[in-house]
Short mmCIF file of C-alpha atoms and ligand atoms in Angstrom, two decimals:
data_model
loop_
_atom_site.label_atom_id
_atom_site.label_comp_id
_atom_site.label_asym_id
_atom_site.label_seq_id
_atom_site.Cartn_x
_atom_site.Cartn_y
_atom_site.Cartn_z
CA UNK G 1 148.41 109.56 64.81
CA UNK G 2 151.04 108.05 63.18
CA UNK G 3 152.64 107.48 60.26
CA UNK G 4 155.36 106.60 58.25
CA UNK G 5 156.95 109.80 58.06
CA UNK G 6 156.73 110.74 61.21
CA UNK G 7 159.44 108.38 61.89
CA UNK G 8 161.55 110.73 59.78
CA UNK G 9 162.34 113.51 61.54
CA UNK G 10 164.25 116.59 62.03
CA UNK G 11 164.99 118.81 65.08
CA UNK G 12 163.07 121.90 63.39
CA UNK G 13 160.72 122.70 66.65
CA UNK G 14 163.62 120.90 69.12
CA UNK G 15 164.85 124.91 70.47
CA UNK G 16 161.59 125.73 71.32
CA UNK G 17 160.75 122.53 73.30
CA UNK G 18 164.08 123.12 75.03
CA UNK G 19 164.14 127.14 75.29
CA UNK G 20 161.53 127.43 78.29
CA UNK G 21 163.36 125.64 81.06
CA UNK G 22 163.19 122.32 82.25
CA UNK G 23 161.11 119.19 82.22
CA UNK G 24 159.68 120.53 78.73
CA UNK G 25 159.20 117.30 76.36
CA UNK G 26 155.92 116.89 77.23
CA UNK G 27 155.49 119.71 74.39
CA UNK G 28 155.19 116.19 71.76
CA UNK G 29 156.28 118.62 68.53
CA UNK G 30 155.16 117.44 65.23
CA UNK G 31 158.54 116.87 63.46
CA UNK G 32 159.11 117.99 60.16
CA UNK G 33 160.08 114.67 57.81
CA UNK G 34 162.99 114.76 55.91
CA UNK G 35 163.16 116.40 52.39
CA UNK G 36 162.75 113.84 50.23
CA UNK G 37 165.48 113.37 47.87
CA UNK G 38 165.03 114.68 44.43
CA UNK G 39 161.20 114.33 42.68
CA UNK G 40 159.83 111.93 42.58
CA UNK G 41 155.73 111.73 41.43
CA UNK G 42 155.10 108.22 40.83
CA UNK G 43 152.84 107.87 43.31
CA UNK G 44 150.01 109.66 41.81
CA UNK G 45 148.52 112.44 40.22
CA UNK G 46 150.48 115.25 41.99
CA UNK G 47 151.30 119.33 41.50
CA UNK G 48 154.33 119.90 39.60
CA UNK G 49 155.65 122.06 42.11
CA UNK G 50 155.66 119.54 45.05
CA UNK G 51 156.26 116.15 45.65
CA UNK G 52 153.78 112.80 46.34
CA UNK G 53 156.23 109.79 47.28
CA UNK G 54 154.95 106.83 45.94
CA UNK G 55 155.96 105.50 49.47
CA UNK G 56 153.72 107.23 51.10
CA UNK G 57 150.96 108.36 48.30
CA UNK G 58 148.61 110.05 50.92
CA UNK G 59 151.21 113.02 51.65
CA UNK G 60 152.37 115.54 49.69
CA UNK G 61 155.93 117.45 50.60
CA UNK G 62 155.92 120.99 49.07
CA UNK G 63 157.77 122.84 51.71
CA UNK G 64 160.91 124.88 51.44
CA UNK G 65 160.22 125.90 47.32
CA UNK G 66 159.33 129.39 47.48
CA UNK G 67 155.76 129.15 46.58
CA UNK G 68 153.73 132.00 46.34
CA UNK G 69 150.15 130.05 45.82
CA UNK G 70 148.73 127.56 47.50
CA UNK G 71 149.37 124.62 44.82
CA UNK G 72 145.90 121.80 43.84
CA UNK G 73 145.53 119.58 46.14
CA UNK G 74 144.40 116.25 45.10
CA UNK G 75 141.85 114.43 46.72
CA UNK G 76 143.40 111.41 47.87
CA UNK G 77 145.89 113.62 50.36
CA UNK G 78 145.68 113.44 54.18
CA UNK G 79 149.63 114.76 54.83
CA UNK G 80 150.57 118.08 52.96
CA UNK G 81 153.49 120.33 53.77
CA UNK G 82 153.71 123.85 52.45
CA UNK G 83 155.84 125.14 55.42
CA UNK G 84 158.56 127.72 54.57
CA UNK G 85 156.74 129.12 51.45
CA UNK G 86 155.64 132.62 50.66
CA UNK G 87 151.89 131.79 50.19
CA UNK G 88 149.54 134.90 51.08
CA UNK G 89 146.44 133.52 50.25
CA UNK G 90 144.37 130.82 51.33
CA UNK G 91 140.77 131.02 49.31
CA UNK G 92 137.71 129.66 50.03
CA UNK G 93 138.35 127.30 47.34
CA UNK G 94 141.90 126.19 48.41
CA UNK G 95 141.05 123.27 49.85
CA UNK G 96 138.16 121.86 48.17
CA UNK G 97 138.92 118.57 47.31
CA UNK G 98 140.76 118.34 50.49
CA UNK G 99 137.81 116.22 52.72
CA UNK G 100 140.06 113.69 53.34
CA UNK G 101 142.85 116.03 55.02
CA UNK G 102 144.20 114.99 58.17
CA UNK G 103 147.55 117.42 58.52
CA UNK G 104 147.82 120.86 57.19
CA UNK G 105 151.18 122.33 57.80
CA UNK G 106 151.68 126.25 56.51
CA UNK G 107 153.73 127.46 58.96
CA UNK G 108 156.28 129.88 58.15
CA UNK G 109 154.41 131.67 55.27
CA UNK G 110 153.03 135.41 54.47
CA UNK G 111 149.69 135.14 54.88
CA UNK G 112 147.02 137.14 55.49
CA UNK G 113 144.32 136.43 53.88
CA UNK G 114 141.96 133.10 54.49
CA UNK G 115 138.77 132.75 52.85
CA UNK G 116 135.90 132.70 55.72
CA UNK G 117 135.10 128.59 54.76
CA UNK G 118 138.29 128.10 53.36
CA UNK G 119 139.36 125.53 56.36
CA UNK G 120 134.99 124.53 56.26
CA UNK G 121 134.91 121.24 54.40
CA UNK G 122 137.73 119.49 56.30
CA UNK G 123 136.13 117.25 58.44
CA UNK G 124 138.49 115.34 59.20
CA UNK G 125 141.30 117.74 60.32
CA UNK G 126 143.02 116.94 62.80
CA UNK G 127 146.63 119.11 63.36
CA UNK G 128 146.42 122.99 61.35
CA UNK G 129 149.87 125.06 62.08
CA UNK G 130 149.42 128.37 60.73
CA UNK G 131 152.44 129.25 63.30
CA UNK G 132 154.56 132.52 61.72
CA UNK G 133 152.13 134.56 59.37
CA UNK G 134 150.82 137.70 59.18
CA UNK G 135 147.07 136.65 60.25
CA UNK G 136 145.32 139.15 62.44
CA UNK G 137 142.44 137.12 63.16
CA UNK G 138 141.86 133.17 63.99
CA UNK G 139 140.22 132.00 60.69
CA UNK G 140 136.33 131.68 60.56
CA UNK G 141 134.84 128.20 60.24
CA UNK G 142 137.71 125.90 61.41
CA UNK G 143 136.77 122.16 61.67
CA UNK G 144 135.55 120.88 65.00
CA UNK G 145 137.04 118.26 64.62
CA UNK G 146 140.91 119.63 65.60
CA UNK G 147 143.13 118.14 67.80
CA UNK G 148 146.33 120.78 67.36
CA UNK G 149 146.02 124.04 66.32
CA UNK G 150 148.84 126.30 66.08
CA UNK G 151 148.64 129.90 65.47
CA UNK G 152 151.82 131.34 67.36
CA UNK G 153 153.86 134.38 65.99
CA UNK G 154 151.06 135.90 64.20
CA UNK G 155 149.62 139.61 64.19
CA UNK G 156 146.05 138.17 65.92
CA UNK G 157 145.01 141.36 68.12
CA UNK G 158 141.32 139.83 69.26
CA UNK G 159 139.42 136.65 69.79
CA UNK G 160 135.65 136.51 68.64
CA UNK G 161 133.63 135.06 71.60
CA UNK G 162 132.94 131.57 69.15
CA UNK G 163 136.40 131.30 67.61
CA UNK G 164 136.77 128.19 68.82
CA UNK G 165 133.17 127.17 70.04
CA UNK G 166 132.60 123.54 69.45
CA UNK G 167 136.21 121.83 69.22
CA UNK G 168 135.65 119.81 71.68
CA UNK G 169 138.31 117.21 71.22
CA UNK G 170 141.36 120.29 70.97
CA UNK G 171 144.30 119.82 73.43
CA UNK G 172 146.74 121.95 72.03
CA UNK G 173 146.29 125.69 71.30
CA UNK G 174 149.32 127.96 70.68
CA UNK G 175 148.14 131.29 70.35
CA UNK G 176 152.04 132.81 71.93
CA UNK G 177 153.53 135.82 70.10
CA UNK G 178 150.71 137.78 68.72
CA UNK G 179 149.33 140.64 70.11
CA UNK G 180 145.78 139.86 72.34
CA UNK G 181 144.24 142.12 74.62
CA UNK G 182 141.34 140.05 76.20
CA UNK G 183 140.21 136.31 75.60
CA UNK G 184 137.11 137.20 77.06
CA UNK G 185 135.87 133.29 78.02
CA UNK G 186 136.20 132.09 74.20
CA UNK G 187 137.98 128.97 75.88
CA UNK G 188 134.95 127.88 77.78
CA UNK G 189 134.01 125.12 75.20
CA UNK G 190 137.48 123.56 74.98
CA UNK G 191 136.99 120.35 76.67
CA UNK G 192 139.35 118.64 76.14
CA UNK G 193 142.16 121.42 75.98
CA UNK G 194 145.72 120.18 77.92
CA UNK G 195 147.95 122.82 76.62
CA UNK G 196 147.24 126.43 76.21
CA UNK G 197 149.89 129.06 75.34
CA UNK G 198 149.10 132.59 75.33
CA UNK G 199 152.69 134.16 76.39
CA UNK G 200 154.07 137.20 74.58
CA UNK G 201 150.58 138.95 74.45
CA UNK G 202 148.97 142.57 76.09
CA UNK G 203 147.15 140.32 78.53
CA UNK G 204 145.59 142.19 81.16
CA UNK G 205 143.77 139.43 82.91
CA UNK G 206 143.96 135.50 83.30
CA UNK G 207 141.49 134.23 80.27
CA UNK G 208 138.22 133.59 81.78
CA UNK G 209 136.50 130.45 81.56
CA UNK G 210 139.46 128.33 81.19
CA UNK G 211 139.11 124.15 80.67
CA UNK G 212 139.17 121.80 83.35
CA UNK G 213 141.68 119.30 81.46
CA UNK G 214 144.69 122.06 81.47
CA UNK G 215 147.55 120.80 82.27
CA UNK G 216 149.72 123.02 80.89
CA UNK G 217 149.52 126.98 80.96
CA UNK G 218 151.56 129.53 79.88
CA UNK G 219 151.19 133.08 80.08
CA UNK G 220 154.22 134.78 80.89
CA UNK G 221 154.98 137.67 78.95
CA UNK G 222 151.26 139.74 79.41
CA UNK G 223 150.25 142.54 81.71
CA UNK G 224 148.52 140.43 83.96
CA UNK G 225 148.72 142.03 87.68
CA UNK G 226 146.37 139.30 89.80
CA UNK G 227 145.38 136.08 89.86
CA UNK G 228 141.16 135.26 90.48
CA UNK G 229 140.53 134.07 93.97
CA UNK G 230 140.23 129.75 93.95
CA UNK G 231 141.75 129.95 90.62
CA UNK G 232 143.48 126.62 90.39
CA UNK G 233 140.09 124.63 92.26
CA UNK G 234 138.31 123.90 89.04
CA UNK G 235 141.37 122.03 87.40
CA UNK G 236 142.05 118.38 88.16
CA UNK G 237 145.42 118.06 86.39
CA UNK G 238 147.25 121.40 86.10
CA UNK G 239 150.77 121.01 86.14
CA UNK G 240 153.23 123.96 84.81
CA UNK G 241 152.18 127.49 85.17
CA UNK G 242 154.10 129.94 83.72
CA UNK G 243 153.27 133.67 84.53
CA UNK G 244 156.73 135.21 84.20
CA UNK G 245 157.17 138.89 83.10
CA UNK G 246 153.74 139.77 84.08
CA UNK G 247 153.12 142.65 86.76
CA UNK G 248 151.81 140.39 89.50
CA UNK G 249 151.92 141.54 93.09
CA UNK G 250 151.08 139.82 96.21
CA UNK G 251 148.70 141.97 96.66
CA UNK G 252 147.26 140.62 93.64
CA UNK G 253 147.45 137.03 94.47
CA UNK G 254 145.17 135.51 97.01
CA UNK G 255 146.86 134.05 100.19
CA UNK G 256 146.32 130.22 99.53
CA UNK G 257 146.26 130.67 95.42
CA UNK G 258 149.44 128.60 95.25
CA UNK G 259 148.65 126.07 97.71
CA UNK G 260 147.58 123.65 95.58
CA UNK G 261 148.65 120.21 95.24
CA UNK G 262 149.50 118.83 91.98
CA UNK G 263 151.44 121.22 90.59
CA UNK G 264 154.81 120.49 89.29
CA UNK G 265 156.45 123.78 88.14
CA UNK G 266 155.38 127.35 88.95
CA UNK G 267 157.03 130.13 87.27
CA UNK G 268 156.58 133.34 88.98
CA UNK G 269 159.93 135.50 88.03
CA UNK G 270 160.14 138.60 86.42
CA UNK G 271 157.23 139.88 88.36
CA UNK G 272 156.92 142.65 91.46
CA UNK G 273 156.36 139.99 94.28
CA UNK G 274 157.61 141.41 97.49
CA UNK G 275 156.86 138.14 99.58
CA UNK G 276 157.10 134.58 98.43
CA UNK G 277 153.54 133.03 98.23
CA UNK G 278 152.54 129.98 100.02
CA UNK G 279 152.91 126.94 97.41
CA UNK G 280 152.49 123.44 98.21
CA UNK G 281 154.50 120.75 99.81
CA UNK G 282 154.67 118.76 96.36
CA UNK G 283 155.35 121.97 93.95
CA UNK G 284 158.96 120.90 92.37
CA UNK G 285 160.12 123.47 90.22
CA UNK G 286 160.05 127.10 91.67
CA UNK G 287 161.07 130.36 89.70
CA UNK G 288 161.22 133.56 91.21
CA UNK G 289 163.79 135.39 90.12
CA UNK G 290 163.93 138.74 89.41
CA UNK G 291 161.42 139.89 91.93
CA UNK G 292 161.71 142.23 95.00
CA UNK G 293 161.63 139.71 97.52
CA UNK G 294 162.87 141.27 100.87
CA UNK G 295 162.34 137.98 103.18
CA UNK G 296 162.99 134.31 103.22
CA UNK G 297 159.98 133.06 104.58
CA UNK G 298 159.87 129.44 105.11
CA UNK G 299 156.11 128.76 106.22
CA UNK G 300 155.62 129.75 102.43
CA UNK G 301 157.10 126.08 102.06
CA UNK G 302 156.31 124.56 105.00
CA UNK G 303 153.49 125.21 107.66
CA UNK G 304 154.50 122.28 110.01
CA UNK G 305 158.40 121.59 109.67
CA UNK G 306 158.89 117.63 110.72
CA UNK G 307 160.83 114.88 109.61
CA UNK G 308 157.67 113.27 107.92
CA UNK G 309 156.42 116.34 106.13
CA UNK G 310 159.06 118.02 104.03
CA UNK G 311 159.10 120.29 100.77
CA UNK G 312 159.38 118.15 97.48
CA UNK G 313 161.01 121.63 96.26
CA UNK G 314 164.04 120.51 93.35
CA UNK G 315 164.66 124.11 92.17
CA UNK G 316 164.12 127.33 93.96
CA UNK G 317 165.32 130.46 92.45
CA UNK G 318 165.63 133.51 94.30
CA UNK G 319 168.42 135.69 92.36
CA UNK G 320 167.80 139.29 91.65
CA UNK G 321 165.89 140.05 94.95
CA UNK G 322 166.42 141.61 97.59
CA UNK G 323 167.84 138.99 99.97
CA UNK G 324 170.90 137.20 100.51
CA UNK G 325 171.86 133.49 102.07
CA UNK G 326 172.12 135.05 105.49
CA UNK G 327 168.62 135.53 105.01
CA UNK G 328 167.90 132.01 105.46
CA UNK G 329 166.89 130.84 108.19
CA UNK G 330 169.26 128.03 109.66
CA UNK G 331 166.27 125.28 109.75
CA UNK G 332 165.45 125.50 105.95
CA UNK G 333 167.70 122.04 105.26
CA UNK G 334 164.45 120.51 107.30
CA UNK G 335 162.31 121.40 105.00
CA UNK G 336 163.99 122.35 101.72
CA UNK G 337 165.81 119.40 102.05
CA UNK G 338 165.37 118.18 98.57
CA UNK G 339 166.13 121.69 96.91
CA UNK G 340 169.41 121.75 94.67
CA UNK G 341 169.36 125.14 93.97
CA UNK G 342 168.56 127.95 96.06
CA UNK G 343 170.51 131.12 93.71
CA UNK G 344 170.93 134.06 95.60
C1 LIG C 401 140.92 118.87 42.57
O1 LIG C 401 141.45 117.66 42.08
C2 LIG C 401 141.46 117.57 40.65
C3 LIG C 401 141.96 116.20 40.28
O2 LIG C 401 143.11 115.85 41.01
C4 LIG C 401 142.33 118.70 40.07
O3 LIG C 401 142.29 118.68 38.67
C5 LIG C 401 141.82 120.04 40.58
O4 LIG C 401 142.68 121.07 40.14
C6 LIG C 401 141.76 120.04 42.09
N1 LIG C 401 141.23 121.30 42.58
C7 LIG C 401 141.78 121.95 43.61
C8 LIG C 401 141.14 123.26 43.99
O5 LIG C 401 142.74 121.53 44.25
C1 LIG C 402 154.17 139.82 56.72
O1 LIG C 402 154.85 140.38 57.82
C2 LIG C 402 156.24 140.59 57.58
C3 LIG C 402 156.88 140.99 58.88
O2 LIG C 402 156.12 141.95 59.56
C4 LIG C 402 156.40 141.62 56.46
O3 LIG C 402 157.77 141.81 56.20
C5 LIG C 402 155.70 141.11 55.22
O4 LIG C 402 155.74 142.08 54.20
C6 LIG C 402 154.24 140.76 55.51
N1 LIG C 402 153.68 140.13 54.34
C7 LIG C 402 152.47 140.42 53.86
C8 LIG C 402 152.05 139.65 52.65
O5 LIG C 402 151.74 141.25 54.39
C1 LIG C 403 135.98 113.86 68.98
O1 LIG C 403 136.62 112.59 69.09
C2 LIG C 403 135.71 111.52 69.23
C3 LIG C 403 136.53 110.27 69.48
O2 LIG C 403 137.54 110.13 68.55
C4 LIG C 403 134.84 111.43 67.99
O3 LIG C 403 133.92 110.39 68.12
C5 LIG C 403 134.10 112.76 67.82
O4 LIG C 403 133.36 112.76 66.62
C6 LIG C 403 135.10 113.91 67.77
N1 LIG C 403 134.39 115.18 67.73
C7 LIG C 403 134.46 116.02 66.70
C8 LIG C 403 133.71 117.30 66.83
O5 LIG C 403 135.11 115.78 65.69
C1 LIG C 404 148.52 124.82 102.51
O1 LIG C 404 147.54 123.85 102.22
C2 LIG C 404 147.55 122.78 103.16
C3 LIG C 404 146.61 121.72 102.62
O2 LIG C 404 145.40 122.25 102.22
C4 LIG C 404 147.16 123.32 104.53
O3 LIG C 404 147.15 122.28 105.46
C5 LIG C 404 148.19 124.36 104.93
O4 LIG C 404 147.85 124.96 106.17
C6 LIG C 404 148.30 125.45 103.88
N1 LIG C 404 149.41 126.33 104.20
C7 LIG C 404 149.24 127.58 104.57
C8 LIG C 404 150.48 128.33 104.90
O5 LIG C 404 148.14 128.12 104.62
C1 LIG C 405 152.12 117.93 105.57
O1 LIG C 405 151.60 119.10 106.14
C2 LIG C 405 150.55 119.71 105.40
C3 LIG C 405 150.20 120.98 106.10
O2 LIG C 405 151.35 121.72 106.29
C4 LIG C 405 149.40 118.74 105.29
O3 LIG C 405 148.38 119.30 104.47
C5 LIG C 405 149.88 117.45 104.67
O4 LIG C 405 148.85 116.51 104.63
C6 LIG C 405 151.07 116.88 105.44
N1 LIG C 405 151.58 115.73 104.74
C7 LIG C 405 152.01 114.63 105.39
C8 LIG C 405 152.56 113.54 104.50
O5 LIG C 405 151.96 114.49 106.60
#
């Protein structure tokens, strides 16, 4: 989806893409356009509080003002920012000449109250941040037909079972920082979901029922002890896991779990691992920091060590365990050979 001002953009989401390690950018942020310099209304009818370029008539820029109410939207808009307010309030009737609505951006507000259909008539909704409020639920009756939904740093403590039943073209779902329990399978129907963040929840289990498409998940941060037996056979294109600060053991992690090929990045620190699981020959990135590792085993990298068959391992790190380099075992450059950084 683009647009013209999309070409405008500022860094406001660049930290985050940046803040989780490496190889990160595939996190395509949404970039906040420019404030646009001084009012200017000419392009249509528009609320007095907010501003419709003539430029670009279908958006309309009311972000960073202070607003305490969501302003009228008229019914020509498909783009319209009302980040960084101090709306509380979405009704049912908010958005009711909005059918033609293809952004809604109200991150960054107060609120806590949205109308059960306010979000209903939208049909053709596409991206809906609602990142950085005070909702305790996901709102009732969101469009099926959403792409990106964002609704990190909220107070959201549980999932209904059909929250997000029939949005079947969603690939992004940010539901980090809030304060979940259980996801139950509520995921099940996401399709076409790539990227799921649930990190910095009270996760005591991987969600059930997770999509096929995922290519991304992150859910570091929980309670989460174990990891289901075959978990990773059902996806065809998982790439980064992230499961740091969780309370796995390997006790709680089926011997061959890890052993998958495909995945890029695995991100197991800040756990209670006492061994280091077997992972695959073409895993890249591996985190385990912070653990209580007590052995470098190398047949966790390598079953057969040859000249031919060789770990495509680019980080390894093993600092804050409880081993040190003359724990490695002198035939490691074989098969690590490709591994920059072993910290110990
Ligand atoms: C709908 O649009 C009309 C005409 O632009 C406007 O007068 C009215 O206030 C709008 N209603 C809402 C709820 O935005
Ligand atoms: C939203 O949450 C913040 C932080 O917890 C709090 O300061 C604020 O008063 C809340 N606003 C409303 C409208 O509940
Ligand atoms: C999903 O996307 C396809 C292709 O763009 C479209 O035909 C379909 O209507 C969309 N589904 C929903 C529920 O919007
Ligand atoms: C890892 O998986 C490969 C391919 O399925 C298999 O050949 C190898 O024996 C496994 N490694 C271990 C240590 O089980
Ligand atoms: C390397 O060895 C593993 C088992 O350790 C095997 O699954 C894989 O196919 C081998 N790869 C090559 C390129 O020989």
């Amino acid at each position: 989806m683009i647009h013209p001002a999309s070409l405008l953009l500022t860094a406001g989401f660049l930290h985050l893409a940046f803040s989780n390690g490496v190889d990160q950018l595939f996190w395509v942020y949404r970039m906040q356009p420019l404030a646009i310099m001084g009012p200017d209304n000419s392009g249509g009818d528009c609320p007095a509080e907010c501003d419709c370029p003539p430029t670009f008539p279908v958006a309309m820029y009311c972000n960073n003002r202070g607003m305490i109410q969501m302003p009228y939207i008229p019914s020509r808009m498909k783009y319209i920012y009302l980040q960084h307010n101090l709306i509380t309030t979405v009704s049912d009737e908010a958005f009711k000449n909005g059918t033609n609505l293809v952004w809604v951006m109200l991150h960054e507000n107060q609120i806590t109250n949205i109308g059960k259909r306010a979000f209903a008539s939208l049909l053709n909704l596409d991206s809906l941040y609602l990142s950085g409020n005070n909702l305790t639920e996901v709102p009732s009756n969101l469009p099926n037909s959403l792409r990106d939904l964002r609704l990190n740093h909220n107070k959201i403590d549980k999932v209904s079972p059909n929250a997000f039943e029939g949005m079947e073209n969603l690939t992004t779902l940010l539901l980090n920082h809030n304060t979940i329990k259980d996801m139950g399978s509520t995921l099940k129907s996401l399709k076409s979901l790539t990227l799921l963040d649930v990190s910095q929840n009270q996760l005591k289990n991987v969600p059930g029922g997770l999509p096929a498409m995922l290519h991304q998940l992150y859910l570091g941060s929980n309670s989460i002890d174990a990891i289901p037996g075959n978990f990773f056979s059902h996806f065809s294109n998982m790439q980064y896991v992230r499961l740091s600060h969780n309370a796995l053991t390997n006790k709680g992690i089926p011997p061959n779990t890890f052993n998958v090929s495909g995945l890029v990045e695995l991100d197991l620190s800040f756990n209670k691992l006492e061994r280091i699981p077997t992972v695959s020959t073409s895993l890249e990135h591996l985190y385990l920091q912070a653990n209580q590792i007590k052995e470098f085993s190398l047949s966790s990298f390598c079953s057969v060590v040859d000249v031919l068959n060789f770990s495509k391992l680019k980080i390894l790190r093993l600092e804050g365990n409880e081993i040190t380099h003359k724990d490695v075992p002198s035939d490691s450059a074989l098969c690590l050979r490709l591994a920059s950084v072993i910290a110990l």
